[in-house]
Short mmCIF file of C-alpha atoms and ligand atoms in Angstrom, two decimals:
data_model
loop_
_atom_site.label_atom_id
_atom_site.label_comp_id
_atom_site.label_asym_id
_atom_site.label_seq_id
_atom_site.Cartn_x
_atom_site.Cartn_y
_atom_site.Cartn_z
CA MET E 1 -106.06 155.43 93.45
CA THR E 2 -105.57 154.48 96.89
CA ARG E 3 -104.64 151.08 97.26
CA ARG E 4 -105.90 148.85 100.77
CA LEU E 5 -105.13 146.51 102.54
CA VAL E 6 -107.60 143.79 104.18
CA ILE E 7 -107.49 142.16 107.75
CA ILE E 8 -109.57 139.65 108.65
CA GLY E 9 -109.12 139.73 112.41
CA GLY E 10 -108.00 142.86 114.99
CA ASP E 11 -106.49 141.37 117.92
CA ALA E 12 -102.47 140.80 118.07
CA ALA E 13 -102.02 140.49 115.13
CA GLY E 14 -104.17 141.44 112.66
CA MET E 15 -103.55 145.26 114.96
CA SER E 16 -99.97 144.43 115.00
CA ALA E 17 -99.82 145.03 111.66
CA ALA E 18 -102.34 147.29 110.98
CA ALA E 19 -100.40 150.02 113.57
CA GLN E 20 -97.07 149.63 111.54
CA VAL E 21 -98.49 149.96 108.34
CA ARG E 22 -100.13 153.13 109.90
CA ARG E 23 -96.47 154.43 111.56
CA MET E 24 -95.16 153.64 107.46
CA LYS E 25 -97.68 154.69 105.31
CA ARG E 26 -100.50 157.74 105.18
CA ILE E 27 -103.99 157.38 104.64
CA ASP E 28 -103.55 158.20 100.34
CA GLU E 29 -100.72 155.70 100.38
CA LEU E 30 -102.21 152.34 101.62
CA GLU E 31 -106.02 152.50 102.91
CA ILE E 32 -106.33 149.49 106.26
CA VAL E 33 -109.76 148.46 106.47
CA VAL E 34 -110.20 145.76 108.92
CA PHE E 35 -112.76 143.32 109.93
CA GLU E 36 -113.52 142.09 112.92
CA ARG E 37 -116.11 138.85 113.49
CA THR E 38 -116.28 139.91 117.68
CA SER E 39 -117.19 143.69 119.41
CA ARG E 40 -113.52 143.72 119.88
CA THR E 41 -110.39 144.62 118.93
CA SER E 42 -106.07 144.59 120.60
CA TYR E 43 -107.39 142.84 124.04
CA ALA E 44 -105.41 141.00 125.96
CA ALA E 45 -106.38 137.05 126.59
CA CYS E 46 -103.21 136.48 128.02
CA GLY E 47 -105.14 138.40 130.83
CA LEU E 48 -107.98 136.25 131.49
CA PRO E 49 -106.92 133.70 133.65
CA TYR E 50 -105.72 136.59 136.48
CA LEU E 51 -109.65 138.64 135.57
CA VAL E 52 -110.72 135.76 136.34
CA GLY E 53 -108.91 135.01 139.66
CA GLY E 54 -109.09 138.94 140.18
CA TYR E 55 -105.66 139.51 139.82
CA VAL E 56 -106.94 142.30 137.60
CA THR E 57 -110.50 144.06 138.47
CA SER E 58 -111.06 146.30 135.60
CA PRO E 59 -111.70 144.20 132.46
CA ASP E 60 -111.66 147.51 130.40
CA SER E 61 -107.81 147.19 131.57
CA LEU E 62 -106.86 143.99 128.94
CA VAL E 63 -108.51 146.82 125.79
CA ALA E 64 -104.61 147.42 124.61
CA ARG E 65 -106.89 149.96 121.58
CA THR E 66 -110.86 150.07 121.28
CA PRO E 67 -111.49 150.09 117.47
CA GLU E 68 -112.49 153.54 117.84
CA GLN E 69 -109.11 154.49 119.26
CA HIS E 70 -108.68 152.45 116.27
CA ARG E 71 -109.84 154.47 114.13
CA ALA E 72 -108.33 157.58 115.46
CA ARG E 73 -105.22 156.70 113.89
CA GLY E 74 -106.60 155.36 110.39
CA ILE E 75 -107.76 152.94 111.09
CA ASP E 76 -110.94 151.47 109.31
CA VAL E 77 -111.86 148.86 112.03
CA ARG E 78 -114.98 146.92 111.21
CA THR E 79 -116.13 144.97 114.34
CA ARG E 80 -118.77 142.56 113.61
CA HIS E 81 -118.28 141.60 110.43
CA GLU E 82 -117.10 137.94 109.41
CA ALA E 83 -115.31 137.06 106.80
CA THR E 84 -116.62 134.33 105.39
CA ALA E 85 -114.61 134.24 101.69
CA VAL E 86 -112.11 135.12 99.98
CA ASP E 87 -111.48 134.98 96.23
CA VAL E 88 -107.92 135.22 95.94
CA ASN E 89 -108.36 135.15 91.72
CA ALA E 90 -110.66 138.39 91.56
CA SER E 91 -108.41 139.84 94.54
CA ILE E 92 -111.92 139.73 97.44
CA VAL E 93 -113.14 139.49 100.65
CA THR E 94 -116.85 138.17 101.35
CA VAL E 95 -118.06 140.29 104.60
CA LEU E 96 -120.82 138.97 106.19
CA GLU E 97 -122.88 141.92 109.22
CA LEU E 98 -123.36 139.58 111.88
CA ASP E 99 -126.40 142.11 113.73
CA THR E 100 -127.65 143.10 109.55
CA GLY E 101 -127.19 140.12 108.04
CA MET E 102 -126.35 141.26 104.85
CA ARG E 103 -123.60 140.69 102.27
CA SER E 104 -120.51 142.78 101.04
CA ALA E 105 -117.69 141.95 99.17
CA LEU E 106 -114.33 144.32 99.09
CA HIS E 107 -111.80 144.56 96.46
CA TYR E 108 -108.05 144.34 97.97
CA ASP E 109 -105.04 144.73 96.86
CA GLU E 110 -102.83 143.28 99.75
CA LEU E 111 -104.85 140.80 102.82
CA LEU E 112 -103.88 139.93 105.36
CA ILE E 113 -105.07 136.53 107.39
CA GLY E 114 -105.06 137.16 111.35
CA THR E 115 -108.03 134.72 112.12
CA GLY E 116 -106.44 133.48 115.10
CA ALA E 117 -106.19 129.63 116.56
CA SER E 118 -110.30 128.41 118.37
CA GLY E 119 -110.72 125.80 121.72
CA ILE E 120 -110.10 122.22 121.20
CA LEU E 121 -113.66 121.35 121.62
CA PRO E 122 -114.60 117.49 121.64
CA ARG E 123 -118.22 116.29 120.82
CA TRP E 124 -118.72 114.90 124.36
CA PRO E 125 -122.47 114.57 125.59
CA GLY E 126 -124.04 117.86 127.35
CA ILE E 127 -120.94 119.78 126.27
CA ASP E 128 -123.56 122.85 125.03
CA ALA E 129 -125.05 122.70 128.43
CA LYS E 130 -124.99 126.23 129.92
CA GLY E 131 -122.68 126.73 132.70
CA VAL E 132 -119.69 124.65 129.90
CA LEU E 133 -117.31 127.23 128.87
CA GLN E 134 -114.11 127.97 127.56
CA LEU E 135 -111.47 131.21 128.50
CA ARG E 136 -110.95 133.16 125.00
CA THR E 137 -113.00 136.50 125.31
CA LEU E 138 -113.41 139.27 127.27
CA ASP E 139 -117.09 137.34 127.11
CA ASP E 140 -116.20 134.39 128.45
CA ALA E 141 -114.39 135.84 131.44
CA ALA E 142 -117.34 137.59 132.36
CA GLU E 143 -119.79 135.31 132.14
CA VAL E 144 -117.21 132.99 134.78
CA GLU E 145 -117.73 136.24 136.90
CA ARG E 146 -121.49 135.68 136.62
CA LEU E 147 -121.59 132.66 137.14
CA ILE E 148 -119.73 133.13 140.00
CA VAL E 149 -121.98 136.54 141.49
CA ALA E 150 -124.58 133.75 141.36
CA GLY E 151 -123.42 131.42 143.45
CA ALA E 152 -121.33 128.14 141.91
CA ARG E 153 -118.95 126.75 143.77
CA ARG E 154 -117.91 124.20 142.07
CA ALA E 155 -115.46 124.09 139.31
CA VAL E 156 -114.00 120.85 137.08
CA VAL E 157 -111.42 122.65 134.62
CA VAL E 158 -111.19 119.98 131.37
CA GLY E 159 -107.18 119.82 130.52
CA ALA E 160 -104.08 120.90 132.30
CA GLY E 161 -101.98 122.45 129.96
CA TYR E 162 -100.92 126.60 130.48
CA ILE E 163 -104.58 127.88 130.46
CA GLY E 164 -106.02 125.20 132.90
CA VAL E 165 -103.90 125.68 134.96
CA GLU E 166 -103.55 129.66 135.36
CA VAL E 167 -107.63 129.37 135.16
CA ALA E 168 -107.17 126.66 138.64
CA GLU E 169 -105.74 129.08 140.11
CA GLY E 170 -107.75 131.71 139.36
CA LEU E 171 -111.33 129.94 140.88
CA LEU E 172 -109.35 128.40 143.73
CA GLU E 173 -108.41 131.80 144.31
CA ARG E 174 -112.20 132.64 144.20
CA GLY E 175 -112.53 130.54 146.52
CA LEU E 176 -114.40 127.51 144.67
CA GLN E 177 -113.93 124.36 145.46
CA VAL E 178 -111.15 123.10 142.04
CA THR E 179 -111.13 120.02 140.31
CA VAL E 180 -108.63 119.81 138.17
CA VAL E 181 -109.07 116.31 135.12
CA GLU E 182 -106.50 115.36 132.65
CA ARG E 183 -106.17 112.96 130.55
CA LEU E 184 -101.78 113.04 130.68
CA GLU E 185 -100.12 111.63 133.90
CA ALA E 186 -99.47 114.84 134.42
CA PRO E 187 -100.68 118.96 134.94
CA MET E 188 -98.06 120.54 131.98
CA ALA E 189 -97.53 117.44 130.70
CA ALA E 190 -97.16 118.11 127.11
CA VAL E 191 -94.38 120.92 127.77
CA LEU E 192 -92.91 119.31 130.66
CA ASP E 193 -90.57 116.21 131.35
CA ALA E 194 -93.05 113.75 133.61
CA ASP E 195 -89.82 114.87 136.37
CA MET E 196 -90.99 118.65 136.16
CA ALA E 197 -94.38 118.08 135.97
CA ALA E 198 -94.07 116.76 139.11
CA GLY E 199 -93.78 119.64 141.46
CA VAL E 200 -96.26 120.80 139.06
CA ALA E 201 -98.52 118.78 140.42
CA GLY E 202 -97.47 118.78 144.17
CA ALA E 203 -98.00 122.56 144.16
CA MET E 204 -101.66 122.45 142.85
CA GLN E 205 -102.18 119.46 145.02
CA ALA E 206 -101.07 121.14 148.37
CA ALA E 207 -103.30 124.19 147.35
CA GLY E 208 -106.33 122.26 147.48
CA ILE E 209 -106.90 121.16 144.13
CA ASP E 210 -108.35 118.14 143.59
CA LEU E 211 -106.23 116.44 141.30
CA ARG E 212 -107.11 113.35 138.70
CA LEU E 213 -105.01 112.64 135.99
CA GLY E 214 -104.49 109.99 133.57
CA THR E 215 -107.87 110.53 134.12
CA ALA E 216 -110.18 111.55 130.85
CA VAL E 217 -113.84 113.03 130.56
CA THR E 218 -116.95 111.36 129.37
CA GLY E 219 -119.31 113.62 129.05
CA PHE E 220 -121.31 116.17 131.44
CA THR E 221 -124.89 115.64 133.40
CA VAL E 222 -126.97 118.45 132.50
CA ASP E 223 -130.31 119.41 134.54
CA GLY E 224 -132.67 121.88 133.37
CA GLY E 225 -129.95 122.67 130.31
CA ARG E 226 -127.12 123.71 132.97
CA VAL E 227 -124.45 121.18 133.97
CA THR E 228 -124.55 119.38 137.12
CA ALA E 229 -121.59 117.57 137.05
CA VAL E 230 -118.06 115.74 134.68
CA GLN E 231 -118.17 112.42 134.05
CA MET E 232 -115.03 110.58 133.68
CA ALA E 233 -115.00 106.70 132.62
CA ALA E 234 -115.17 105.49 136.17
CA SER E 235 -116.50 108.67 138.36
CA ALA E 236 -118.56 111.77 138.19
CA VAL E 237 -117.93 115.03 140.32
CA PRO E 238 -120.82 118.05 140.49
CA ALA E 239 -119.72 121.00 139.06
CA ASP E 240 -121.25 124.47 138.46
CA ILE E 241 -118.10 126.32 136.48
CA VAL E 242 -117.03 123.28 133.80
CA VAL E 243 -114.43 125.69 131.78
CA ILE E 244 -112.49 122.91 128.87
CA GLY E 245 -108.92 124.33 128.22
CA LEU E 246 -107.35 122.04 125.27
CA GLY E 247 -105.20 123.45 123.45
CA VAL E 248 -106.24 125.26 120.55
CA ARG E 249 -106.51 124.44 116.63
CA PRO E 250 -105.06 127.53 114.14
CA ASN E 251 -108.84 129.27 112.37
CA ALA E 252 -107.39 128.07 108.60
CA GLU E 253 -110.15 127.20 106.92
CA LEU E 254 -110.99 130.76 105.20
CA ALA E 255 -107.89 130.51 103.42
CA ARG E 256 -107.92 125.87 103.11
CA ALA E 257 -111.17 126.77 100.71
CA ALA E 258 -109.67 130.31 98.85
CA GLY E 259 -106.88 127.73 98.08
CA ILE E 260 -104.52 129.40 100.04
CA GLY E 261 -101.84 126.52 100.97
CA VAL E 262 -102.07 124.88 105.05
CA GLY E 263 -99.44 122.16 106.27
CA ALA E 264 -99.50 118.80 107.82
CA ALA E 265 -99.47 121.38 111.57
CA GLY E 266 -102.86 122.36 110.83
CA GLY E 267 -101.41 126.22 110.27
CA ILE E 268 -101.35 128.79 107.06
CA THR E 269 -97.51 128.05 105.85
CA VAL E 270 -95.38 131.40 105.07
CA ASP E 271 -92.48 132.22 104.24
CA ASP E 272 -90.24 133.82 107.21
CA ARG E 273 -91.72 137.20 105.56
CA MET E 274 -95.64 136.31 106.56
CA ARG E 275 -96.20 135.85 102.88
CA THR E 276 -98.70 132.95 102.11
CA ASP E 277 -98.08 130.66 98.60
CA THR E 278 -100.47 132.97 97.13
CA PRO E 279 -99.69 136.09 95.93
CA HIS E 280 -101.06 139.58 98.07
CA VAL E 281 -101.81 136.92 101.06
CA TRP E 282 -100.37 137.24 104.09
CA ALA E 283 -100.84 135.70 107.44
CA ALA E 284 -99.85 135.71 111.08
CA GLY E 285 -100.11 134.85 114.16
CA ASP E 286 -102.22 131.49 115.57
CA CYS E 287 -103.25 130.70 112.32
CA VAL E 288 -100.19 130.33 110.85
CA GLU E 289 -97.92 127.49 111.09
CA SER E 290 -93.74 128.32 111.76
CA HIS E 291 -90.03 127.91 111.64
CA HIS E 292 -89.15 125.86 115.08
CA ARG E 293 -85.41 126.58 115.10
CA ILE E 294 -84.15 123.99 116.65
CA THR E 295 -86.11 121.42 114.83
CA GLY E 296 -86.68 123.07 111.59
CA GLN E 297 -89.58 121.75 111.02
CA SER E 298 -92.99 123.72 110.77
CA VAL E 299 -95.60 123.71 113.81
CA VAL E 300 -97.88 125.50 115.46
CA VAL E 301 -97.52 127.65 118.51
CA ALA E 302 -100.52 129.73 119.27
CA LEU E 303 -98.90 132.89 121.30
CA GLY E 304 -98.98 135.93 121.99
CA THR E 305 -95.84 136.68 122.18
CA HIS E 306 -95.10 135.30 118.32
CA ALA E 307 -98.70 136.71 117.48
CA ASN E 308 -97.22 140.21 117.75
CA LYS E 309 -93.50 139.94 116.41
CA GLN E 310 -94.84 138.20 113.25
CA GLY E 311 -97.79 141.17 112.96
CA ARG E 312 -94.73 143.05 113.82
CA VAL E 313 -92.80 141.86 110.37
CA VAL E 314 -95.89 141.51 108.48
CA GLY E 315 -96.75 145.21 108.64
CA THR E 316 -93.54 146.18 108.19
CA ASN E 317 -93.51 144.33 104.72
CA ILE E 318 -96.66 144.90 103.56
CA ALA E 319 -95.80 148.47 104.10
CA GLY E 320 -92.54 148.04 101.74
CA GLY E 321 -89.51 147.48 104.20
CA ASP E 322 -87.96 144.07 105.05
CA ALA E 323 -89.11 142.52 108.16
CA LEU E 324 -88.07 138.93 109.30
CA PHE E 325 -89.36 136.61 111.51
CA GLY E 326 -86.87 134.78 113.44
CA GLY E 327 -89.28 131.45 114.05
CA VAL E 328 -89.71 130.05 117.38
CA LEU E 329 -88.47 127.78 120.35
CA GLY E 330 -91.97 127.80 121.98
CA THR E 331 -90.21 129.84 125.25
CA ALA E 332 -93.34 130.16 127.62
CA ILE E 333 -93.49 130.79 130.86
CA THR E 334 -96.56 130.65 133.91
CA ARG E 335 -97.20 130.41 137.33
CA PHE E 336 -99.66 128.17 139.69
CA LYS E 337 -99.76 130.61 142.70
CA ASP E 338 -96.56 130.69 143.61
CA VAL E 339 -94.45 128.25 141.82
CA GLU E 340 -92.99 128.99 138.53
CA ILE E 341 -92.84 127.18 135.24
CA ALA E 342 -91.09 127.82 132.36
CA ARG E 343 -89.34 126.28 129.64
CA THR E 344 -87.63 127.34 126.20
CA GLY E 345 -86.67 124.55 123.08
CA LEU E 346 -87.59 120.93 123.43
CA THR E 347 -88.49 118.25 126.25
CA GLU E 348 -86.31 115.24 126.32
CA ARG E 349 -89.71 113.78 124.88
CA GLU E 350 -90.00 116.19 122.22
CA ALA E 351 -85.48 115.48 121.34
CA ALA E 352 -86.22 111.91 120.70
CA ALA E 353 -89.27 112.22 118.95
CA ALA E 354 -87.09 114.51 116.82
CA GLY E 355 -84.38 111.69 116.77
CA LEU E 356 -81.69 114.07 118.36
CA ALA E 357 -80.17 111.92 120.55
CA ALA E 358 -80.10 113.75 123.98
CA ILE E 359 -79.99 113.64 128.01
CA GLY E 360 -81.49 116.00 130.08
CA VAL E 361 -79.64 116.59 133.52
CA THR E 362 -81.31 118.54 136.87
CA THR E 363 -79.84 120.47 138.71
CA GLU E 364 -81.93 122.15 142.18
CA ALA E 365 -80.51 125.77 143.39
CA SER E 366 -81.39 128.42 144.53
CA SER E 367 -82.74 131.68 143.34
CA ARG E 368 -80.25 134.18 145.64
CA ALA E 369 -77.85 133.33 147.60
CA HIS E 370 -78.19 130.64 151.06
CA TYR E 371 -77.81 133.80 153.35
CA TYR E 372 -80.68 135.93 152.28
CA PRO E 373 -83.81 136.57 152.89
CA GLY E 374 -86.37 135.53 150.29
CA ALA E 375 -84.35 132.27 149.17
CA GLN E 376 -86.20 129.56 146.69
CA PRO E 377 -86.00 126.66 145.70
CA MET E 378 -85.78 125.70 142.22
CA LYS E 379 -85.18 123.09 139.57
CA ILE E 380 -83.39 123.43 136.26
CA LYS E 381 -83.18 120.60 133.51
CA LEU E 382 -80.77 121.16 130.39
CA VAL E 383 -82.40 119.56 127.42
CA VAL E 384 -78.14 118.69 125.76
CA GLU E 385 -77.17 116.86 122.53
CA ARG E 386 -74.88 113.97 122.91
CA GLY E 387 -71.44 114.25 121.85
CA THR E 388 -71.32 118.66 121.09
CA GLY E 389 -72.57 119.48 123.64
CA ARG E 390 -75.33 121.97 122.10
CA LEU E 391 -78.38 123.13 124.78
CA LEU E 392 -81.68 121.77 123.18
CA GLY E 393 -83.59 123.19 125.58
CA ALA E 394 -84.60 124.15 129.46
CA GLN E 395 -87.30 123.30 131.66
CA ILE E 396 -87.19 125.17 135.30
CA VAL E 397 -89.63 125.29 138.36
CA GLY E 398 -88.91 126.69 141.18
CA GLY E 399 -90.06 129.99 143.08
CA ALA E 400 -90.05 133.86 143.12
CA GLU E 401 -87.71 134.74 140.35
CA ALA E 402 -87.30 131.31 139.14
CA GLY E 403 -89.20 131.80 136.05
CA LYS E 404 -88.04 133.99 133.85
CA ARG E 405 -84.52 132.80 134.08
CA ILE E 406 -85.45 131.35 130.61
CA ASP E 407 -84.89 134.07 128.86
CA VAL E 408 -80.97 133.43 129.13
CA LEU E 409 -81.18 130.18 127.86
CA ALA E 410 -83.43 131.10 125.09
CA THR E 411 -81.11 133.04 124.06
CA ALA E 412 -78.16 131.01 124.72
CA LEU E 413 -80.87 128.67 122.73
CA TRP E 414 -81.76 131.08 119.74
CA ASN E 415 -78.04 131.33 119.36
CA GLY E 416 -76.88 128.03 119.05
CA MET E 417 -74.20 127.66 122.20
CA THR E 418 -73.32 124.78 123.59
CA VAL E 419 -73.72 123.95 127.54
CA ALA E 420 -69.85 124.93 128.39
CA GLU E 421 -70.21 127.97 126.75
CA VAL E 422 -73.16 128.88 128.48
CA ALA E 423 -71.58 127.57 131.90
CA GLY E 424 -68.85 130.53 131.45
CA MET E 425 -71.27 134.08 130.66
CA ASP E 426 -70.91 137.25 132.15
CA LEU E 427 -74.33 137.20 134.29
CA SER E 428 -74.01 139.36 137.22
CA TYR E 429 -74.23 138.27 141.17
CA ALA E 430 -75.38 139.92 143.64
CA PRO E 431 -76.52 138.18 147.36
CA PRO E 432 -79.75 139.63 147.08
CA PHE E 433 -80.60 138.81 143.11
CA SER E 434 -78.64 135.00 143.01
CA PRO E 435 -76.05 133.05 144.14
CA VAL E 436 -72.70 133.80 143.20
CA TRP E 437 -73.32 130.90 140.58
CA ASP E 438 -76.10 131.66 139.38
CA PRO E 439 -79.22 128.17 138.77
CA VAL E 440 -78.25 129.09 135.42
CA LEU E 441 -74.17 128.92 135.33
CA LEU E 442 -74.59 125.84 137.89
CA ALA E 443 -77.52 123.71 135.67
CA ALA E 444 -74.77 124.35 132.42
CA GLY E 445 -72.23 123.29 134.66
CA LYS E 446 -73.38 120.37 135.18
CA ALA E 447 -74.57 119.19 132.60
CA ALA E 448 -71.96 120.23 130.33
CA ALA E 449 -69.18 117.56 133.17
CA GLU E 450 -72.11 115.27 132.08
CA ILE E 451 -72.33 115.01 128.51
C1 FAD K 501 -106.71 133.03 128.68
C2 FAD K 501 -105.71 132.57 127.54
C3 FAD K 501 -104.52 133.51 127.83
C4 FAD K 501 -103.48 133.06 127.35
N1 FAD K 501 -102.09 133.55 127.51
C5 FAD K 501 -100.79 134.04 127.43
C6 FAD K 501 -99.42 134.31 128.30
O1 FAD K 501 -99.66 133.78 129.42
N2 FAD K 501 -99.08 134.01 126.96
C7 FAD K 501 -98.95 134.27 125.43
O2 FAD K 501 -97.84 134.36 124.87
N3 FAD K 501 -99.89 134.24 124.26
C8 FAD K 501 -100.78 133.45 125.68
N4 FAD K 501 -102.56 133.86 124.94
C9 FAD K 501 -102.34 133.50 123.45
C10 FAD K 501 -102.70 134.53 123.13
O3 FAD K 501 -103.51 135.50 123.71
C11 FAD K 501 -102.94 134.65 121.17
O4 FAD K 501 -101.37 133.41 120.78
C12 FAD K 501 -102.77 135.28 120.36
O5 FAD K 501 -103.73 136.42 121.07
C13 FAD K 501 -103.26 135.08 119.53
O6 FAD K 501 -103.22 136.82 118.13
P1 FAD K 501 -103.84 135.98 117.23
O7 FAD K 501 -104.30 137.57 116.64
O8 FAD K 501 -102.97 134.86 116.26
O9 FAD K 501 -105.44 135.64 117.26
P2 FAD K 501 -105.93 135.49 118.60
O10 FAD K 501 -105.74 137.48 119.35
O11 FAD K 501 -107.26 134.83 118.39
O12 FAD K 501 -107.33 136.82 116.75
C14 FAD K 501 -107.56 136.78 115.92
C15 FAD K 501 -109.19 137.56 116.09
O13 FAD K 501 -109.62 137.02 115.08
C16 FAD K 501 -110.98 137.11 114.40
N5 FAD K 501 -111.55 136.52 113.65
C17 FAD K 501 -111.68 134.92 113.07
N6 FAD K 501 -112.00 134.14 112.32
C18 FAD K 501 -112.44 135.52 111.78
C19 FAD K 501 -113.32 135.92 110.49
N7 FAD K 501 -113.31 135.05 109.79
N8 FAD K 501 -113.71 137.25 110.11
C20 FAD K 501 -114.09 138.26 111.28
N9 FAD K 501 -112.66 137.99 112.21
C21 FAD K 501 -112.40 137.09 112.44
C22 FAD K 501 -111.22 137.10 116.15
O14 FAD K 501 -112.62 137.49 116.76
C23 FAD K 501 -109.99 137.34 116.72
O15 FAD K 501 -110.82 138.58 117.14
C24 FAD K 501 -103.70 133.43 125.84
C25 FAD K 501 -104.23 132.99 124.95
C26 FAD K 501 -105.67 132.57 126.21
C27 FAD K 501 -107.01 132.38 125.22
#
């Protein structure tokens, strides 16, 4: 009898794995059945803020592969099917067909859990009102679009993390009056040190965003089922649309209920081959914990870049190959209008929390030779271990061409380099691309001199 791989979750991790298995195994060697509770597969959630902003005009363009396209490649995708339980002793997944209410069970030889993560939604009064939403799916983006077309003019974004900042830009771009409410003292304060986050706050305010920092939302005013205002301790802001962007939690409940190991950070525990602690059960993507290469801790870093890589790794392993996921550094990039924001590794605060003696060294530099048109300023902060000079992390906030420089620093970090070694690296130079001392080299040289 043909062996069967069952995959729960048909987006980045699940479908990367399915595609990789199919590259390595024919249908008669390994059948693949994917249960996906929505009606879509393989769509780029990362593009949603740019869809809202009108930079991307076609929702369909965010779909990398439709269910039909997957089926044509020999992957049995069953959309609108929600996996409700896993019996690891009998190797069975129980499934609810959402359109008919029918329940069924399917045997697996190998099981991959790729259930992703869910947005954090506090139990604030009024949170269920119409007009209060998250931006996690194409349907969410369609609802934002519908509200804008219907005349929404005032938007409030709750939470100034990556998604909050991106959505705020998108809504501003569409001509809405935008307020961003953030409990912490700076935007992106969970991923940047305060001195670097200040540049982001300045850019948001300069663009016309009403930025309410150090302010906690307490609930929503609702009229006729629709949100009309966001309430805070001492004030309220009128709102036609509210987008909540408070971070995510791994969807690990199905695994936990089945007795599959879940770690302290809330994600499914996996090894570097993406095996769970249960035989023949694998997991990948936003639902798992990953090994942090600097701290050695198990962390949840919900990013598409990891979900795709982990999907490829787990697919290779399920198909009988041998691939390892090398861990994460938390490298990430975004932008607010013309300001690019990027980070990798540890911030100063995270280094201290990990018990590492570190200093932060900040350098101001230019993206191109000072005499070449279009040169943009940028700030690079390096976090460096005292004594050894080992690079622990980096943050960049600056104009065009600043952000992707983080990848050079991430490469150095990945390979355990010291800032003195980074300062001596052979990086490219010509006036339209960088000063003769690239900002990365300048920053590393300054840090090497200061430790
Ligand atoms: C607005 C936004 C912007 C983003 N921008 C970036 C970015 O710029 N860069 C970046 O690296 N990452 C970004 N991300 C994160 C990235 O989209 C995710 O890390 C990635 O989608 C995770 O893939 P996944 O397959 O693990 O999970 P998901 O994409 O969440 O897929 C999980 C799938 O499982 C399905 N599912 C869950 N439970 C069940 C069940 N019981 N039965 C059946 N199906 C189930 C879900 O419906 C879902 O389709 C962004 C995310 C959002 C929302």
